[in-house]
Amino acid sequence: MLTRISNEVQDRTSSELLICMSRIIEVPNALINNIMYVINNPDLFNEEAKEILDELKDLYNSFKKRQVPDCKRAFNDIATKFRDLNQYLIDPQHKIPDFSTDEFYKFLSTECGATDENFKSIEYVIETPDVYIDEMKQAVKEVTEAWDRYYYYKSDDAHAKIVKKMFMQHLPKFNIENYEQYTLPGVIININRQYQDRTTRDLLTYLYSECGVSDEVMNNIMRVIDYTEGYIPEIVNAIDEMKHAWESTDFNNPNQVDRLKQSLMNYVATYFKDPYSYLLAQAIITRAQHPTYRKILEFLSSECRDTPDEAIQKLKWGIENSYAYKPEGLQLLNKLKHVWESTDFNDPKRVDRLKRKLSEYADEFFTDSDSYLQPQE
């Protein structure tokens, strides 16, 4: 931090102030970074921020003259006002840099020898926690919490050692060769992403994890849930009965659990190994009229600039003529809808992820759409 202050702060008085606050007063690095940003970018901030900065400078002058009995507390009390810089911005739309993440990666690189591969692993867990098993999420949580304590509250050697110790303890998990060991099966990832209803999500997870239902059959069950209007009531009712059986089971009673498994597997064997015989004869999926699909196509055209127009047009044709596709093609169209509906559009990271996923699905449909078509009789 001292080297950075010397390199980035040109004004000598401000540089001395920050060095004193960092080395002698032990103000946390988070606040030092924020204060340095205000000093280097004065035009971004209002008069209140400048007045607080002047308070710090006046306190520093008094400190040099030994006129402040409890200087540490006084410095920290004033510096804490800079914890959230957004409140002092002249333009509220301006985006403050993420100093914590930058400093975190610099620290891991210089102090622990971390690589870009390790950083990406940590980023993936933070951005897509639903892909990883609990052990991996806990590892990232422990490392980032140790960093937060060091960066935001006590930037001293003792807390730095804790960050190093925690990272080195979990380092094997952040190596790319161990990636698959800590990720959930694809079916479970899809379940977690596609279904908000707790009973549906828990039932499907149980079928896969505890009953050993295959990927193919799980996809059949999920297809029926996603498109109930395309199937006769008998198989749709079977889904409802499975949910009821799940909800009414006392999982502390082994006999009830055994009966549940037997009942669920009977439903699976009866309906879901070959659900296509339960399709309605008139089951032409009118996706083209569904507002979500219209929004998806508009979003792809306006926001996903790297997606070729021909891929978007092919997808549009597929949506309008989805009756012509095999279940694999319909499942891909359903994925588009699910990833759209599960996105929080107020979260920029989630929107970026949506762009990537929609582009991937559109490219996949463009590449494989002919293989998804029903055979011509």
GROMACS .gro file of C-alpha atoms in nm, residues 137-281:
model
  145
  137LYS     CA    1  -1.858  -2.263  -0.201
  138GLN     CA    2  -1.742  -2.289   0.161
  139ALA     CA    3  -1.377  -2.266   0.052
  140VAL     CA    4  -1.439  -1.944  -0.141
  141LYS     CA    5  -1.648  -1.807   0.146
  142GLU     CA    6  -1.367  -1.867   0.397
  143VAL     CA    7  -1.102  -1.706   0.175
  144THR     CA    8  -1.311  -1.401   0.084
  145GLU     CA    9  -1.429  -1.347   0.443
  146ALA     CA   10  -1.068  -1.359   0.565
  147TRP     CA   11  -0.982  -1.102   0.296
  148ASP     CA   12  -1.274  -0.877   0.394
  149ARG     CA   13  -1.162  -0.877   0.758
  150TYR     CA   14  -0.810  -0.779   0.647
  151TYR     CA   15  -0.913  -0.525   0.384
  152TYR     CA   16  -1.208  -0.353   0.552
  153TYR     CA   17  -1.136  -0.380   0.924
  154LYS     CA   18  -0.774  -0.454   1.018
  155SER     CA   19  -0.504  -0.438   0.749
  156ASP     CA   20  -0.222  -0.570   0.965
  157ASP     CA   21   0.028  -0.858   0.934
  158ALA     CA   22  -0.175  -1.091   1.157
  159HIS     CA   23  -0.483  -1.067   0.936
  160ALA     CA   24  -0.269  -1.090   0.620
  161LYS     CA   25  -0.129  -1.420   0.747
  162ILE     CA   26  -0.481  -1.553   0.799
  163VAL     CA   27  -0.569  -1.471   0.436
  164LYS     CA   28  -0.254  -1.650   0.316
  165LYS     CA   29  -0.316  -1.951   0.536
  166MET     CA   30  -0.679  -1.982   0.424
  167PHE     CA   31  -0.594  -1.950   0.054
  168MET     CA   32  -0.309  -2.202   0.065
  169GLN     CA   33  -0.531  -2.446   0.256
  170HIS     CA   34  -0.790  -2.437  -0.023
  171LEU     CA   35  -0.553  -2.389  -0.319
  172PRO     CA   36  -0.603  -2.742  -0.465
  173LYS     CA   37  -0.973  -2.665  -0.511
  174PHE     CA   38  -0.888  -2.361  -0.725
  175ASN     CA   39  -0.672  -2.556  -0.974
  176ILE     CA   40  -0.839  -2.620  -1.308
  177GLU     CA   41  -0.751  -2.990  -1.314
  178ASN     CA   42  -0.974  -3.040  -1.009
  179TYR     CA   43  -1.265  -2.841  -1.151
  180GLU     CA   44  -1.503  -3.131  -1.221
  181GLN     CA   45  -1.448  -3.274  -0.873
  182TYR     CA   46  -1.620  -2.971  -0.720
  183THR     CA   47  -1.902  -2.908  -0.970
  184LEU     CA   48  -2.255  -3.042  -0.951
  185PRO     CA   49  -2.391  -3.279  -1.220
  186GLY     CA   50  -2.541  -3.097  -1.517
  187VAL     CA   51  -2.891  -3.221  -1.437
  188ILE     CA   52  -2.877  -3.074  -1.084
  189ILE     CA   53  -2.747  -2.743  -1.221
  190ASN     CA   54  -3.042  -2.726  -1.462
  191ILE     CA   55  -3.286  -2.810  -1.182
  192ASN     CA   56  -3.148  -2.536  -0.958
  193ARG     CA   57  -3.162  -2.280  -1.236
  194GLN     CA   58  -3.494  -2.369  -1.391
  195TYR     CA   59  -3.729  -2.426  -1.098
  196GLN     CA   60  -3.823  -2.170  -0.836
  197ASP     CA   61  -4.084  -2.391  -0.672
  198ARG     CA   62  -3.915  -2.560  -0.374
  199THR     CA   63  -4.115  -2.885  -0.395
  200THR     CA   64  -4.042  -2.929  -0.767
  201ARG     CA   65  -3.672  -2.861  -0.714
  202ASP     CA   66  -3.640  -3.094  -0.414
  203LEU     CA   67  -3.840  -3.372  -0.580
  204LEU     CA   68  -3.629  -3.365  -0.897
  205THR     CA   69  -3.305  -3.354  -0.698
  206TYR     CA   70  -3.421  -3.652  -0.491
  207LEU     CA   71  -3.512  -3.852  -0.803
  208TYR     CA   72  -3.167  -3.795  -0.947
  209SER     CA   73  -2.951  -3.815  -0.634
  210GLU     CA   74  -3.135  -4.072  -0.422
  211CYS     CA   75  -3.337  -4.278  -0.669
  212GLY     CA   76  -3.069  -4.298  -0.939
  213VAL     CA   77  -3.293  -4.183  -1.225
  214SER     CA   78  -3.086  -4.144  -1.543
  215ASP     CA   79  -3.010  -3.815  -1.718
  216GLU     CA   80  -3.231  -3.912  -2.011
  217VAL     CA   81  -3.534  -3.989  -1.795
  218MET     CA   82  -3.477  -3.677  -1.583
  219ASN     CA   83  -3.488  -3.469  -1.901
  220ASN     CA   84  -3.817  -3.642  -1.992
  221ILE     CA   85  -3.969  -3.551  -1.654
  222MET     CA   86  -3.848  -3.191  -1.679
  223ARG     CA   87  -3.986  -3.164  -2.033
  224VAL     CA   88  -4.333  -3.261  -1.913
  225ILE     CA   89  -4.312  -3.009  -1.625
  226ASP     CA   90  -4.201  -2.736  -1.867
  227TYR     CA   91  -4.471  -2.806  -2.122
  228THR     CA   92  -4.774  -2.944  -1.939
  229GLU     CA   93  -5.012  -2.802  -2.202
  230GLY     CA   94  -4.866  -3.040  -2.460
  231TYR     CA   95  -4.947  -3.362  -2.272
  232ILE     CA   96  -5.264  -3.548  -2.182
  233PRO     CA   97  -5.391  -3.496  -1.824
  234GLU     CA   98  -5.285  -3.843  -1.709
  235ILE     CA   99  -4.912  -3.777  -1.723
  236VAL     CA  100  -4.953  -3.419  -1.592
  237ASN     CA  101  -5.151  -3.557  -1.297
  238ALA     CA  102  -4.867  -3.803  -1.235
  239ILE     CA  103  -4.633  -3.507  -1.173
  240ASP     CA  104  -4.880  -3.359  -0.923
  241GLU     CA  105  -4.917  -3.694  -0.745
  242MET     CA  106  -4.539  -3.730  -0.717
  243LYS     CA  107  -4.518  -3.384  -0.560
  244HIS     CA  108  -4.796  -3.471  -0.316
  245ALA     CA  109  -4.620  -3.796  -0.221
  246TRP     CA  110  -4.300  -3.600  -0.158
  247GLU     CA  111  -4.471  -3.336   0.057
  248SER     CA  112  -4.659  -3.591   0.269
  249THR     CA  113  -4.353  -3.804   0.351
  250ASP     CA  114  -4.196  -3.799   0.696
  251PHE     CA  115  -3.827  -3.833   0.613
  252ASN     CA  116  -3.748  -3.931   0.971
  253ASN     CA  117  -3.952  -4.247   0.916
  254PRO     CA  118  -3.751  -4.507   0.715
  255ASN     CA  119  -4.064  -4.699   0.617
  256GLN     CA  120  -4.224  -4.389   0.468
  257VAL     CA  121  -3.904  -4.307   0.282
  258ASP     CA  122  -3.893  -4.658   0.134
  259ARG     CA  123  -4.256  -4.630   0.027
  260LEU     CA  124  -4.186  -4.291  -0.131
  261LYS     CA  125  -3.895  -4.428  -0.336
  262GLN     CA  126  -4.103  -4.723  -0.455
  263SER     CA  127  -4.395  -4.498  -0.546
  264LEU     CA  128  -4.177  -4.249  -0.734
  265MET     CA  129  -3.998  -4.522  -0.929
  266ASN     CA  130  -4.336  -4.671  -1.027
  267TYR     CA  131  -4.438  -4.334  -1.172
  268VAL     CA  132  -4.104  -4.305  -1.351
  269ALA     CA  133  -4.133  -4.652  -1.505
  270THR     CA  134  -4.496  -4.601  -1.608
  271TYR     CA  135  -4.482  -4.254  -1.758
  272PHE     CA  136  -4.141  -4.105  -1.808
  273LYS     CA  137  -3.926  -4.359  -1.986
  274ASP     CA  138  -4.134  -4.289  -2.297
  275PRO     CA  139  -4.347  -3.977  -2.238
  276TYR     CA  140  -4.396  -3.907  -2.609
  277SER     CA  141  -4.692  -4.147  -2.627
  278TYR     CA  142  -4.870  -3.909  -2.386
  279LEU     CA  143  -4.835  -3.605  -2.613
  280LEU     CA  144  -5.159  -3.443  -2.725
  281ALA     CA  145  -5.224  -3.495  -3.095
   0.00000   0.00000   0.00000
